[in-house]
mmCIF file of C-alpha atoms and ligand atoms in Angstrom:
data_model
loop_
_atom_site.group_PDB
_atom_site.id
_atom_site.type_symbol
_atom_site.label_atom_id
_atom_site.label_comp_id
_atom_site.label_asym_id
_atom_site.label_seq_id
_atom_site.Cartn_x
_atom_site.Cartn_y
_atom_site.Cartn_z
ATOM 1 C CA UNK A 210 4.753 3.354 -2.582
ATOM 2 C CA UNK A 211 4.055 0.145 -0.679
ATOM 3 C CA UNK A 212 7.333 0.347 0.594
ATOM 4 C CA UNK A 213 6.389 3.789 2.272
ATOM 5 C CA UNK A 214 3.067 2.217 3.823
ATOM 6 C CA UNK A 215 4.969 -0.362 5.700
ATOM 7 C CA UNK A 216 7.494 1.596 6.685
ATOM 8 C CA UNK A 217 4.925 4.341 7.816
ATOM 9 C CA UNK A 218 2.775 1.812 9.438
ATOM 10 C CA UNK A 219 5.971 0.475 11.530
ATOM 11 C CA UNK A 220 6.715 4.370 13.039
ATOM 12 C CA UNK A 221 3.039 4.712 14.140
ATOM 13 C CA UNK A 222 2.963 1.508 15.651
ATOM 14 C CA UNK A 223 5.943 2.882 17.884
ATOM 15 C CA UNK A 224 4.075 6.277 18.124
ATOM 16 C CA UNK A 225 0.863 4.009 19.834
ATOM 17 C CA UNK A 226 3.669 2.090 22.042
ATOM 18 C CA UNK A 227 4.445 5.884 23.462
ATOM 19 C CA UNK A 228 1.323 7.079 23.336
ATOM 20 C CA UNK A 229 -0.396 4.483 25.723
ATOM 21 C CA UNK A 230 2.869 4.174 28.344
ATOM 22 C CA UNK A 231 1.645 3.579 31.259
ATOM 23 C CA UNK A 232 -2.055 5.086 31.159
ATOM 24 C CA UNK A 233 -4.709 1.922 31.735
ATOM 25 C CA UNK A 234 -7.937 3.831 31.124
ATOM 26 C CA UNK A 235 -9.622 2.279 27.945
ATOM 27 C CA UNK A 236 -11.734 4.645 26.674
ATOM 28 C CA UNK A 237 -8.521 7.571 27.225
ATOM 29 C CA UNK A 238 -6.864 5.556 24.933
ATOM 30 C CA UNK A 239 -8.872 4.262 22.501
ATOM 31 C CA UNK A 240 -9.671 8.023 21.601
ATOM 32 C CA UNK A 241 -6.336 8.573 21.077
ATOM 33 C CA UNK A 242 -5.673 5.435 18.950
ATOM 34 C CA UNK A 243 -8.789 6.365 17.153
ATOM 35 C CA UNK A 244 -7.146 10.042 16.057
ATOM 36 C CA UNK A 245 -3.769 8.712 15.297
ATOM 37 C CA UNK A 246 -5.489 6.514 12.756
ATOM 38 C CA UNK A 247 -7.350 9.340 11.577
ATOM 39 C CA UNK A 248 -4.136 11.171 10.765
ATOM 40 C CA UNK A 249 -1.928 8.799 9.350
ATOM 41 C CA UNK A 250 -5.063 7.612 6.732
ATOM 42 C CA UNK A 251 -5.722 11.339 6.180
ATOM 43 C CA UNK A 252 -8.335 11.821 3.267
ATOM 44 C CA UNK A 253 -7.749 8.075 2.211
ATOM 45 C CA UNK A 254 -11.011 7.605 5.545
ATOM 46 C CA UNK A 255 -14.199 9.383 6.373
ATOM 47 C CA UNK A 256 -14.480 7.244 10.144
ATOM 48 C CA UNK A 257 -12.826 5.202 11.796
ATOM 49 C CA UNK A 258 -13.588 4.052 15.391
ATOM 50 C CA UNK A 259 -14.625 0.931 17.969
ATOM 51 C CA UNK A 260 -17.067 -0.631 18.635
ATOM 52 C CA UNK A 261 -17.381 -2.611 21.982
ATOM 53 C CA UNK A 262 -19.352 -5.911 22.291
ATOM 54 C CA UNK A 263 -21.753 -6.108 25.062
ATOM 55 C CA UNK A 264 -23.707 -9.323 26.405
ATOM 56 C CA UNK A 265 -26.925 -9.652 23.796
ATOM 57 C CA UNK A 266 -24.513 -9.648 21.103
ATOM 58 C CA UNK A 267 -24.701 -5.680 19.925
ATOM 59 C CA UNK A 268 -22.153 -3.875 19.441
ATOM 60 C CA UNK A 269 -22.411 -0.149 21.278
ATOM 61 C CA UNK A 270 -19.902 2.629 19.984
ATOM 62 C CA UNK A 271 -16.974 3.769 21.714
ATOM 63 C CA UNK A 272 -14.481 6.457 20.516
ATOM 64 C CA UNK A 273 -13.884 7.392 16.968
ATOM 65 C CA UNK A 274 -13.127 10.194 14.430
ATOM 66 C CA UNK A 275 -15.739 11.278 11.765
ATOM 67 C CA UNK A 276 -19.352 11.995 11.316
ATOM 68 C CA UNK A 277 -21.926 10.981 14.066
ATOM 69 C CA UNK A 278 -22.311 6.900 13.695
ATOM 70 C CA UNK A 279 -24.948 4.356 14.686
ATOM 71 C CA UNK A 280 -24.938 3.792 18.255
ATOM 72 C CA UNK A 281 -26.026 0.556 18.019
ATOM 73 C CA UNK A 282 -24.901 -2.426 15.462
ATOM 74 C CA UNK A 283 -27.633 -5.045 16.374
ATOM 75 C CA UNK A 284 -25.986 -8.498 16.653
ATOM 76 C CA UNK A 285 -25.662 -10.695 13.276
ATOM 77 C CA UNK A 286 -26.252 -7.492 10.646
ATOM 78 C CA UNK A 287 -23.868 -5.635 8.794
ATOM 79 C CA UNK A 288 -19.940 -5.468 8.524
ATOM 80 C CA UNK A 289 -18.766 -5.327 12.248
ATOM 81 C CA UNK A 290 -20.714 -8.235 13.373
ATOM 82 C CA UNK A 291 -19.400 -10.392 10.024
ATOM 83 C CA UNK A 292 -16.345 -9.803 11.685
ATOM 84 C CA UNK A 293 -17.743 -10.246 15.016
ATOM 85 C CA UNK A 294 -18.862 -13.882 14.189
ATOM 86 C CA UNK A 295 -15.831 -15.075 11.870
ATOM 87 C CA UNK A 296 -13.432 -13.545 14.456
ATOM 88 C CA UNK A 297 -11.335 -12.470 11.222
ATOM 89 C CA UNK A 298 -10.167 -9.179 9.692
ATOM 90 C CA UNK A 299 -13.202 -8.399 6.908
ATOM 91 C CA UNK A 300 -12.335 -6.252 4.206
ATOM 92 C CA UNK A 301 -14.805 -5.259 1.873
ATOM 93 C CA UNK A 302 -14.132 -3.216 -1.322
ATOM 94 C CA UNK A 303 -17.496 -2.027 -2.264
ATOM 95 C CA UNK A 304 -19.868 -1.777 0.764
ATOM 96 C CA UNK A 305 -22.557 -1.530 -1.543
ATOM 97 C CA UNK A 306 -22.348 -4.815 -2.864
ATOM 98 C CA UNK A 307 -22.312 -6.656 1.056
ATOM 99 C CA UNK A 308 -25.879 -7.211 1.971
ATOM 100 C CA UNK A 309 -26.660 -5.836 5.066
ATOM 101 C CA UNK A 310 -24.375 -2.924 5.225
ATOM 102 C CA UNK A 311 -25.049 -0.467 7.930
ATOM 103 C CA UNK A 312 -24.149 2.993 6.357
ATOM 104 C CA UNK A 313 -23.766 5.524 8.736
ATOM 105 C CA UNK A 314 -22.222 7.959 6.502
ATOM 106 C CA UNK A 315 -23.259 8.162 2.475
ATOM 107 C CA UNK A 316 -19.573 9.057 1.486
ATOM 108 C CA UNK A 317 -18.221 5.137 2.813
ATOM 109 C CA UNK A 318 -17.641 2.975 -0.240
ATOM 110 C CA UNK A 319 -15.188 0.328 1.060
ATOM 111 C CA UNK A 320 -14.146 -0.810 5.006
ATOM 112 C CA UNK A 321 -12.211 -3.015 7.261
ATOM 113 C CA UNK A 322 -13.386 -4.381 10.391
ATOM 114 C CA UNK A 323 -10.161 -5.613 12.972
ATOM 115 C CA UNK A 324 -12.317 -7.839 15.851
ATOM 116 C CA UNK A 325 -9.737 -7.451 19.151
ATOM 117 C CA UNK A 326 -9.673 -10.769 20.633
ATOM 118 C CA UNK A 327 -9.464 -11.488 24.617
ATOM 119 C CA UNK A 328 -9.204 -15.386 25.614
ATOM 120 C CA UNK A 329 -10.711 -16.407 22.143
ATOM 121 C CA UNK A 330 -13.915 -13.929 22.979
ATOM 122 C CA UNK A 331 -14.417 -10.666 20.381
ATOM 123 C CA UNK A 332 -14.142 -7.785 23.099
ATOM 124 C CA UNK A 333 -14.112 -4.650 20.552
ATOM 125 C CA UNK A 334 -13.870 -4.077 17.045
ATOM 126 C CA UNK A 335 -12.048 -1.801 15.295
ATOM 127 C CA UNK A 336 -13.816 -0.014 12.187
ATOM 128 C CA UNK A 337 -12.560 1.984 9.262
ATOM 129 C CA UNK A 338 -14.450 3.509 6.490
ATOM 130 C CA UNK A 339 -13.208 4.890 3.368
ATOM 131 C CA UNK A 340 -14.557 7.060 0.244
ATOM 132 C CA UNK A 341 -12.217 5.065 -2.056
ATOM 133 C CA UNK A 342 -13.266 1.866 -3.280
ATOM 134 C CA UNK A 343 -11.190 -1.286 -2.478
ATOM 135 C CA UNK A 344 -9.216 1.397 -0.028
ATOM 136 C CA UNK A 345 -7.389 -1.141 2.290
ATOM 137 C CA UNK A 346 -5.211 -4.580 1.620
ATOM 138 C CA UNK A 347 -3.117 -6.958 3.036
ATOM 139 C CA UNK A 348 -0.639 -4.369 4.511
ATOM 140 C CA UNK A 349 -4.148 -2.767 6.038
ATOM 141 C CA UNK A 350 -4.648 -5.558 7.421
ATOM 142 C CA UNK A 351 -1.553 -6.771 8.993
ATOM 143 C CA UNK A 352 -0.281 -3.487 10.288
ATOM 144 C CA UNK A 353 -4.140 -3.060 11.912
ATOM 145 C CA UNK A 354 -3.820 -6.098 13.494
ATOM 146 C CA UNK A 355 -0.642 -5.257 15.170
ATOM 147 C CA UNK A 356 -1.814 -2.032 16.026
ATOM 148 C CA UNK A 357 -4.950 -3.711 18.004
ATOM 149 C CA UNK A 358 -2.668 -6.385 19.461
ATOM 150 C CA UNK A 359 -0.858 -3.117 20.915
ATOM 151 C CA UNK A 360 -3.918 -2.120 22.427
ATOM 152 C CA UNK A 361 -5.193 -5.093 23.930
ATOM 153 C CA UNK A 362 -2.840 -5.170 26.600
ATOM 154 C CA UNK A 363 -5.080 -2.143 27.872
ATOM 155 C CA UNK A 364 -8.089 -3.998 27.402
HETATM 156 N N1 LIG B 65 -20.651 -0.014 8.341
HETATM 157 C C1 LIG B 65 -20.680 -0.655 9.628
HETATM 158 C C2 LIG B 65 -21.415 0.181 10.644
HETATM 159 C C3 LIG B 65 -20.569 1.123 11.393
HETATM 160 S S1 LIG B 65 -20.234 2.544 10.549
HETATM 161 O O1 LIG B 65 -19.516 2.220 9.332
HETATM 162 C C4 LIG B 65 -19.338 3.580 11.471
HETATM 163 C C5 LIG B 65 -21.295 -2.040 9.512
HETATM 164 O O2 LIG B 65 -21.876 -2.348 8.469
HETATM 165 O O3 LIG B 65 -21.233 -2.787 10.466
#
């Protein structure tokens, strides 16, 4: 089984490599980055999307997949912005026990948070919810951070 993830996770990081060619436009591609996470995690995610940092510290949504989301992730509070401020991949199993959780939909019991890095500044974040508890590991975690090192080249 784990050997399938990783060798999954390797084809759709080629798939992303063809899929953003040449094309510079951020938001074009985040959208599509957004849905090819959205079908290789199938049922295993409710949402999964970006956030993008702006000035005062908030975080303001960009393209995703799922239910409508909070526009607006006020700096210092909740999951994103943990990840925001240690600059590190945050996984946590059961949202319900991290204080200051921002739910934006019910059926999200466990999440990880990639922050894309640009000259040692947080630019975007990438966010993924799941319905399963303790949903995403190591191998989450590594293959997500290749797949946002792919995309910061468009960034
Ligand atoms: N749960 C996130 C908010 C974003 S939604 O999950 C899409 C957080 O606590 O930062």
């Amino acid at each position: 089984m784990k050997k399938d993830k990783i060798k999954d996770s390797k084809l759709l990081l080629l798939q992303l490599k063809e899929l953003i060619n040449d094309e510079k436009d951020v938001i074009a591609q985040l959208a599509n980055a957004s849905s090819l996470l959205k079908m290789f995690y199938h049922d295993a995610i409710n949402w999964v999307g970006f956030y993008r940092l702006v000035d005062n510290g908030d975080l303001i949504l960009g393209p995703f997949q799922g239910k409508i989301a909070c526009v607006r992730l006020k700096k210092g509070i909740g999951v994103c912005q943990k990840a925001v401020i240690d600059q590190k991949t945050t996984i946590i199993d059961d949202v319900h026990q991290f204080s200051g959780h921002i739910a934006c939909d019910a059926e999200s019991n466990s999440e990880i948070v990639i922050p894309m890095i640009v000259d040692d500044n947080v630019v975007w974040v990438l966010d993924i919810d799941s319905p399963n508890y303790a949903q995403f590991d190591h191998i989450d975690s590594e293959f997500l951070t290749e797949f946002c090192q792919i995309l910061k080249d468009i960034l």
